[in-house]
């Protein structure tokens, strides 16, 4: 209403009652809990279905459950996953020699989790990628197996 | 011809056609697992079950021949129900470990179960456990659980390779395939069972767990390990060649590859490959930048290109592409004015061979082996030198009833198929053939081979004497002429090397210009008017002559040209000494290890997977191999193109397609051919290479 040249009434021209109204709002919320959060000391607890960045799941022998079938890599829309399979003497026969996810590319769609036939990749609650070097966003197999 | 109706559509097919073939001719998809066009029909997988009206039972489409008036239901509810049941039985004990299995993505079991299967499993009990990793031989590993008993592998070793090294063991759900006791699967064609296996039961050591099918890109390739020219698919992932598989071509290799060709791909990804040129700087071979190396090469060739007293020479390996042979020989002849070219120690194109090619006495294509009454193999063991051709010989013997006669130095696998086998020492083949021709001419009762050949009818003589081929060719016309009753006897010469026919036809020879034209003044004059430059009418030196002249310093420059696969020059100690004395040696090579003691410049060349190239088989089929991965280094044609322009000359190219266009115009053996025709199944020129003289 910047161009409102209409003559204002007296009530409208008086500032003081509006000030009082403002303070009333302040007073009302003064005693209640604040709605902001002291990030990073305080953090959100994410909803169960929240999709952060993907991580690899360990099996009971502290190794990746992954059998390197490559379905996550082929389904990944931004092509963020790269892996190389190899042969192992364990029962599962096939394991990822190398497994990399470029988190800078990841769009948190969760397709990898959905495609995985072994439930070996899942969406974590992690959403922070702050880094000073882009290459740090390429997570290696060791990093992906950590708890985050 | 019988008329059949399949799912309401009528088709007329020749007698003896199976329901499966008729349905495929109609474009009706028939799920199939044990059926393979290259193997016999057993009908064990039962997935192609169909219903013929009036017949109470389901019948396998692959094993049922059509009859007139037959009405087939391929996709009626009843047929589909039967198929669903069959698939359920397959999957009863199949581990369903598709994520781990290498076949995943190219697995007919996956496809068929998805398209026609029940979708859910009703099995409550535990699956039968079997061995997961059984080493069958040096190349093949078996997962017994995944096997669905289609018998393709057992049929292959029984019918095609003849080694009988895979069989079925045990009964019922415990049946497995495997090698007989104390036998390993080491026949030279073992890799084919991996291609044949529809599931992931048979995998190759070389490729196991390396890559998923969808991660790789494939392209049409041609094997250059021997002169057969088998068709392949080259599979690569991230610009690394991962495997070769057979590409069916009935005129060349049917459906098969030999292990020698299939598994010889390690050099493509070898880290020792030469990626930058090397040059002698102050006597030491050092890696240099391309411009420096090209300058050094041009400087080394300049004396020969000018009117210097000493000419240049070139030695070639026998597996270069047609384009490379053409471009290099044209460079040598037109720009450097030299006829000192040799592909291999032994000159393959001799007057006798050229005369035979002109006389139409050569077999017109290897498929001709199946259309004769008898095959006579003289010289070495086919299975060792030209393995896939030995499969065709076995097929001719077993399926077409062709009689096989052998005159080889030692007992080989083909002896089992032979009607008569005689042992002829390696060097004596030519003399032995002469005696045999004499016996055949003499008439009267003849014992042994002479007698057998007299009643042989049409005979194909396969000459596989290696370096002795030239000597055999001398008497071959006479031998073929000794055919009784004017029987049509034809010869097929097998030479060592992946593209030796191309080298011959494209004039990589001291005594012959392209198109089998002898080096004489008139021919040189004709070429000079076409190419410009200076073409010499004097025949040049062969392999030994070139090396001797280089050692005496009579050649100003020597080129050693190799690309596509490792050279295998195998220079003797004496030859090395001669090469060390040569004023300038430039080598085109993948590795350069063999030449580094004497070469002045070594230029890297790409492997077979990195370039478009055509190759000529021994029977004159021109086949195109496609580039599959990004070249690690410039092609030899690009390098040559640079050098030619630095020397002030002109060359077509450097794209191989342009070079091929030029050679197709100039060489009668390639007349009318282009890359389009040479792709896929390959093409024979008209007039065909065999029989096309000047």
mmCIF file with all atom_site columns, N, CA and C in Angstrom, chain B residues 367-403:
data_model
loop_
_atom_site.group_PDB
_atom_site.id
_atom_site.type_symbol
_atom_site.label_atom_id
_atom_site.label_alt_id
_atom_site.label_comp_id
_atom_site.label_asym_id
_atom_site.label_entity_id
_atom_site.label_seq_id
_atom_site.pdbx_PDB_ins_code
_atom_site.Cartn_x
_atom_site.Cartn_y
_atom_site.Cartn_z
_atom_site.occupancy
_atom_site.B_iso_or_equiv
_atom_site.pdbx_formal_charge
_atom_site.auth_seq_id
_atom_site.auth_comp_id
_atom_site.auth_asym_id
_atom_site.auth_atom_id
_atom_site.pdbx_PDB_model_num
ATOM 1   N N  . UNK B 1 367 ? 33.249 -72.424 -45.791 1.00 0.00 ? 367 UNK B N  1
ATOM 2   C CA . UNK B 1 367 ? 32.019 -73.221 -45.745 1.00 0.00 ? 367 UNK B CA 1
ATOM 3   C C  . UNK B 1 367 ? 32.056 -74.297 -46.829 1.00 0.00 ? 367 UNK B C  1
ATOM 4   N N  . UNK B 1 368 ? 32.895 -74.090 -47.829 1.00 0.00 ? 368 UNK B N  1
ATOM 5   C CA . UNK B 1 368 ? 33.066 -75.086 -48.892 1.00 0.00 ? 368 UNK B CA 1
ATOM 6   C C  . UNK B 1 368 ? 33.532 -76.431 -48.352 1.00 0.00 ? 368 UNK B C  1
ATOM 7   N N  . UNK B 1 369 ? 34.178 -76.408 -47.176 1.00 0.00 ? 369 UNK B N  1
ATOM 8   C CA . UNK B 1 369 ? 34.638 -77.671 -46.578 1.00 0.00 ? 369 UNK B CA 1
ATOM 9   C C  . UNK B 1 369 ? 33.473 -78.594 -46.274 1.00 0.00 ? 369 UNK B C  1
ATOM 10  N N  . UNK B 1 370 ? 32.281 -78.018 -46.101 1.00 0.00 ? 370 UNK B N  1
ATOM 11  C CA . UNK B 1 370 ? 31.129 -78.853 -45.776 1.00 0.00 ? 370 UNK B CA 1
ATOM 12  C C  . UNK B 1 370 ? 30.429 -79.370 -47.024 1.00 0.00 ? 370 UNK B C  1
ATOM 13  N N  . UNK B 1 371 ? 30.841 -78.844 -48.178 1.00 0.00 ? 371 UNK B N  1
ATOM 14  C CA . UNK B 1 371 ? 30.136 -79.228 -49.403 1.00 0.00 ? 371 UNK B CA 1
ATOM 15  C C  . UNK B 1 371 ? 30.942 -80.169 -50.294 1.00 0.00 ? 371 UNK B C  1
ATOM 16  N N  . UNK B 1 372 ? 32.079 -80.619 -49.773 1.00 0.00 ? 372 UNK B N  1
ATOM 17  C CA . UNK B 1 372 ? 32.891 -81.538 -50.572 1.00 0.00 ? 372 UNK B CA 1
ATOM 18  C C  . UNK B 1 372 ? 32.650 -82.969 -50.084 1.00 0.00 ? 372 UNK B C  1
ATOM 19  N N  . UNK B 1 373 ? 33.308 -83.915 -50.785 1.00 0.00 ? 373 UNK B N  1
ATOM 20  C CA . UNK B 1 373 ? 33.173 -85.307 -50.366 1.00 0.00 ? 373 UNK B CA 1
ATOM 21  C C  . UNK B 1 373 ? 34.326 -85.725 -49.470 1.00 0.00 ? 373 UNK B C  1
ATOM 22  N N  . UNK B 1 374 ? 35.457 -85.034 -49.616 1.00 0.00 ? 374 UNK B N  1
ATOM 23  C CA . UNK B 1 374 ? 36.609 -85.402 -48.804 1.00 0.00 ? 374 UNK B CA 1
ATOM 24  C C  . UNK B 1 374 ? 37.466 -84.192 -48.492 1.00 0.00 ? 374 UNK B C  1
ATOM 25  N N  . UNK B 1 375 ? 38.137 -84.246 -47.352 1.00 0.00 ? 375 UNK B N  1
ATOM 26  C CA . UNK B 1 375 ? 39.071 -83.187 -46.979 1.00 0.00 ? 375 UNK B CA 1
ATOM 27  C C  . UNK B 1 375 ? 40.414 -83.838 -46.736 1.00 0.00 ? 375 UNK B C  1
ATOM 28  N N  . UNK B 1 376 ? 41.454 -83.276 -47.356 1.00 0.00 ? 376 UNK B N  1
ATOM 29  C CA . UNK B 1 376 ? 42.800 -83.761 -47.100 1.00 0.00 ? 376 UNK B CA 1
ATOM 30  C C  . UNK B 1 376 ? 43.577 -82.635 -46.428 1.00 0.00 ? 376 UNK B C  1
ATOM 31  N N  . UNK B 1 377 ? 44.048 -82.897 -45.220 1.00 0.00 ? 377 UNK B N  1
ATOM 32  C CA . UNK B 1 377 ? 44.820 -81.872 -44.518 1.00 0.00 ? 377 UNK B CA 1
ATOM 33  C C  . UNK B 1 377 ? 46.287 -82.236 -44.583 1.00 0.00 ? 377 UNK B C  1
ATOM 34  N N  . UNK B 1 378 ? 47.081 -81.366 -45.162 1.00 0.00 ? 378 UNK B N  1
ATOM 35  C CA . UNK B 1 378 ? 48.522 -81.621 -45.186 1.00 0.00 ? 378 UNK B CA 1
ATOM 36  C C  . UNK B 1 378 ? 49.208 -80.557 -44.354 1.00 0.00 ? 378 UNK B C  1
ATOM 37  N N  . UNK B 1 379 ? 50.269 -80.938 -43.682 1.00 0.00 ? 379 UNK B N  1
ATOM 38  C CA . UNK B 1 379 ? 50.999 -79.990 -42.852 1.00 0.00 ? 379 UNK B CA 1
ATOM 39  C C  . UNK B 1 379 ? 50.658 -80.168 -41.398 1.00 0.00 ? 379 UNK B C  1
ATOM 40  N N  . UNK B 1 380 ? 50.623 -79.081 -40.666 1.00 0.00 ? 380 UNK B N  1
ATOM 41  C CA . UNK B 1 380 ? 50.524 -79.150 -39.201 1.00 0.00 ? 380 UNK B CA 1
ATOM 42  C C  . UNK B 1 380 ? 49.137 -79.477 -38.695 1.00 0.00 ? 380 UNK B C  1
ATOM 43  N N  . UNK B 1 381 ? 49.049 -79.594 -37.386 1.00 0.00 ? 381 UNK B N  1
ATOM 44  C CA . UNK B 1 381 ? 47.783 -79.900 -36.722 1.00 0.00 ? 381 UNK B CA 1
ATOM 45  C C  . UNK B 1 381 ? 46.895 -78.661 -36.721 1.00 0.00 ? 381 UNK B C  1
ATOM 46  N N  . UNK B 1 382 ? 45.728 -78.797 -37.325 1.00 0.00 ? 382 UNK B N  1
ATOM 47  C CA . UNK B 1 382 ? 44.822 -77.661 -37.453 1.00 0.00 ? 382 UNK B CA 1
ATOM 48  C C  . UNK B 1 382 ? 44.397 -77.128 -36.094 1.00 0.00 ? 382 UNK B C  1
ATOM 49  N N  . UNK B 1 383 ? 44.218 -78.034 -35.138 1.00 0.00 ? 383 UNK B N  1
ATOM 50  C CA . UNK B 1 383 ? 43.724 -77.606 -33.838 1.00 0.00 ? 383 UNK B CA 1
ATOM 51  C C  . UNK B 1 383 ? 44.748 -76.728 -33.115 1.00 0.00 ? 383 UNK B C  1
ATOM 52  N N  . UNK B 1 384 ? 46.009 -76.878 -33.460 1.00 0.00 ? 384 UNK B N  1
ATOM 53  C CA . UNK B 1 384 ? 47.027 -76.058 -32.816 1.00 0.00 ? 384 UNK B CA 1
ATOM 54  C C  . UNK B 1 384 ? 47.189 -74.717 -33.514 1.00 0.00 ? 384 UNK B C  1
ATOM 55  N N  . UNK B 1 385 ? 47.058 -74.713 -34.828 1.00 0.00 ? 385 UNK B N  1
ATOM 56  C CA . UNK B 1 385 ? 47.346 -73.474 -35.547 1.00 0.00 ? 385 UNK B CA 1
ATOM 57  C C  . UNK B 1 385 ? 46.091 -72.672 -35.878 1.00 0.00 ? 385 UNK B C  1
ATOM 58  N N  . UNK B 1 386 ? 45.055 -73.320 -36.350 1.00 0.00 ? 386 UNK B N  1
ATOM 59  C CA . UNK B 1 386 ? 43.815 -72.634 -36.721 1.00 0.00 ? 386 UNK B CA 1
ATOM 60  C C  . UNK B 1 386 ? 42.647 -73.345 -36.039 1.00 0.00 ? 386 UNK B C  1
ATOM 61  N N  . UNK B 1 387 ? 42.550 -73.189 -34.707 1.00 0.00 ? 387 UNK B N  1
ATOM 62  C CA . UNK B 1 387 ? 41.637 -74.054 -33.936 1.00 0.00 ? 387 UNK B CA 1
ATOM 63  C C  . UNK B 1 387 ? 40.190 -74.054 -34.427 1.00 0.00 ? 387 UNK B C  1
ATOM 64  N N  . UNK B 1 388 ? 39.632 -72.880 -34.699 1.00 0.00 ? 388 UNK B N  1
ATOM 65  C CA . UNK B 1 388 ? 38.210 -72.836 -35.013 1.00 0.00 ? 388 UNK B CA 1
ATOM 66  C C  . UNK B 1 388 ? 37.918 -73.508 -36.360 1.00 0.00 ? 388 UNK B C  1
ATOM 67  N N  . UNK B 1 389 ? 38.913 -73.489 -37.244 1.00 0.00 ? 389 UNK B N  1
ATOM 68  C CA . UNK B 1 389 ? 38.715 -74.180 -38.515 1.00 0.00 ? 389 UNK B CA 1
ATOM 69  C C  . UNK B 1 389 ? 38.651 -75.694 -38.298 1.00 0.00 ? 389 UNK B C  1
ATOM 70  N N  . UNK B 1 390 ? 39.353 -76.179 -37.276 1.00 0.00 ? 390 UNK B N  1
ATOM 71  C CA . UNK B 1 390 ? 39.287 -77.620 -37.013 1.00 0.00 ? 390 UNK B CA 1
ATOM 72  C C  . UNK B 1 390 ? 37.887 -78.013 -36.551 1.00 0.00 ? 390 UNK B C  1
ATOM 73  N N  . UNK B 1 391 ? 37.176 -77.060 -35.902 1.00 0.00 ? 391 UNK B N  1
ATOM 74  C CA . UNK B 1 391 ? 35.784 -77.343 -35.527 1.00 0.00 ? 391 UNK B CA 1
ATOM 75  C C  . UNK B 1 391 ? 34.928 -77.514 -36.774 1.00 0.00 ? 391 UNK B C  1
ATOM 76  N N  . UNK B 1 392 ? 35.223 -76.692 -37.788 1.00 0.00 ? 392 UNK B N  1
ATOM 77  C CA . UNK B 1 392 ? 34.429 -76.817 -39.015 1.00 0.00 ? 392 UNK B CA 1
ATOM 78  C C  . UNK B 1 392 ? 34.720 -78.142 -39.706 1.00 0.00 ? 392 UNK B C  1
ATOM 79  N N  . UNK B 1 393 ? 35.971 -78.555 -39.662 1.00 0.00 ? 393 UNK B N  1
ATOM 80  C CA . UNK B 1 393 ? 36.319 -79.845 -40.269 1.00 0.00 ? 393 UNK B CA 1
ATOM 81  C C  . UNK B 1 393 ? 35.584 -80.971 -39.540 1.00 0.00 ? 393 UNK B C  1
ATOM 82  N N  . UNK B 1 394 ? 35.566 -80.885 -38.189 1.00 0.00 ? 394 UNK B N  1
ATOM 83  C CA . UNK B 1 394 ? 34.886 -81.931 -37.429 1.00 0.00 ? 394 UNK B CA 1
ATOM 84  C C  . UNK B 1 394 ? 33.387 -81.944 -37.748 1.00 0.00 ? 394 UNK B C  1
ATOM 85  N N  . UNK B 1 395 ? 32.824 -80.723 -37.881 1.00 0.00 ? 395 UNK B N  1
ATOM 86  C CA . UNK B 1 395 ? 31.400 -80.622 -38.219 1.00 0.00 ? 395 UNK B CA 1
ATOM 87  C C  . UNK B 1 395 ? 31.139 -81.250 -39.591 1.00 0.00 ? 395 UNK B C  1
ATOM 88  N N  . UNK B 1 396 ? 32.042 -80.954 -40.552 1.00 0.00 ? 396 UNK B N  1
ATOM 89  C CA . UNK B 1 396 ? 31.864 -81.509 -41.897 1.00 0.00 ? 396 UNK B CA 1
ATOM 90  C C  . UNK B 1 396 ? 31.891 -83.031 -41.843 1.00 0.00 ? 396 UNK B C  1
ATOM 91  N N  . UNK B 1 397 ? 32.812 -83.575 -41.030 1.00 0.00 ? 397 UNK B N  1
ATOM 92  C CA . UNK B 1 397 ? 32.943 -85.024 -40.945 1.00 0.00 ? 397 UNK B CA 1
ATOM 93  C C  . UNK B 1 397 ? 31.719 -85.637 -40.263 1.00 0.00 ? 397 UNK B C  1
ATOM 94  N N  . UNK B 1 398 ? 31.319 -85.025 -39.125 1.00 0.00 ? 398 UNK B N  1
ATOM 95  C CA . UNK B 1 398 ? 30.276 -85.659 -38.322 1.00 0.00 ? 398 UNK B CA 1
ATOM 96  C C  . UNK B 1 398 ? 28.877 -85.418 -38.869 1.00 0.00 ? 398 UNK B C  1
ATOM 97  N N  . UNK B 1 399 ? 28.616 -84.191 -39.335 1.00 0.00 ? 399 UNK B N  1
ATOM 98  C CA . UNK B 1 399 ? 27.244 -83.898 -39.767 1.00 0.00 ? 399 UNK B CA 1
ATOM 99  C C  . UNK B 1 399 ? 27.032 -84.139 -41.249 1.00 0.00 ? 399 UNK B C  1
ATOM 100 N N  . UNK B 1 400 ? 28.056 -83.809 -42.062 1.00 0.00 ? 400 UNK B N  1
ATOM 101 C CA . UNK B 1 400 ? 27.867 -83.916 -43.501 1.00 0.00 ? 400 UNK B CA 1
ATOM 102 C C  . UNK B 1 400 ? 28.451 -85.210 -44.043 1.00 0.00 ? 400 UNK B C  1
ATOM 103 N N  . UNK B 1 401 ? 29.121 -85.969 -43.195 1.00 0.00 ? 401 UNK B N  1
ATOM 104 C CA . UNK B 1 401 ? 29.669 -87.238 -43.655 1.00 0.00 ? 401 UNK B CA 1
ATOM 105 C C  . UNK B 1 401 ? 30.836 -87.096 -44.605 1.00 0.00 ? 401 UNK B C  1
ATOM 106 N N  . UNK B 1 402 ? 31.559 -85.984 -44.504 1.00 0.00 ? 402 UNK B N  1
ATOM 107 C CA . UNK B 1 402 ? 32.736 -85.791 -45.359 1.00 0.00 ? 402 UNK B CA 1
ATOM 108 C C  . UNK B 1 402 ? 33.844 -86.703 -44.855 1.00 0.00 ? 402 UNK B C  1
ATOM 109 N N  . UNK B 1 403 ? 34.585 -87.291 -45.788 1.00 0.00 ? 403 UNK B N  1
ATOM 110 C CA . UNK B 1 403 ? 35.700 -88.167 -45.381 1.00 0.00 ? 403 UNK B CA 1
ATOM 111 C C  . UNK B 1 403 ? 36.932 -87.320 -45.125 1.00 0.00 ? 403 UNK B C  1
#
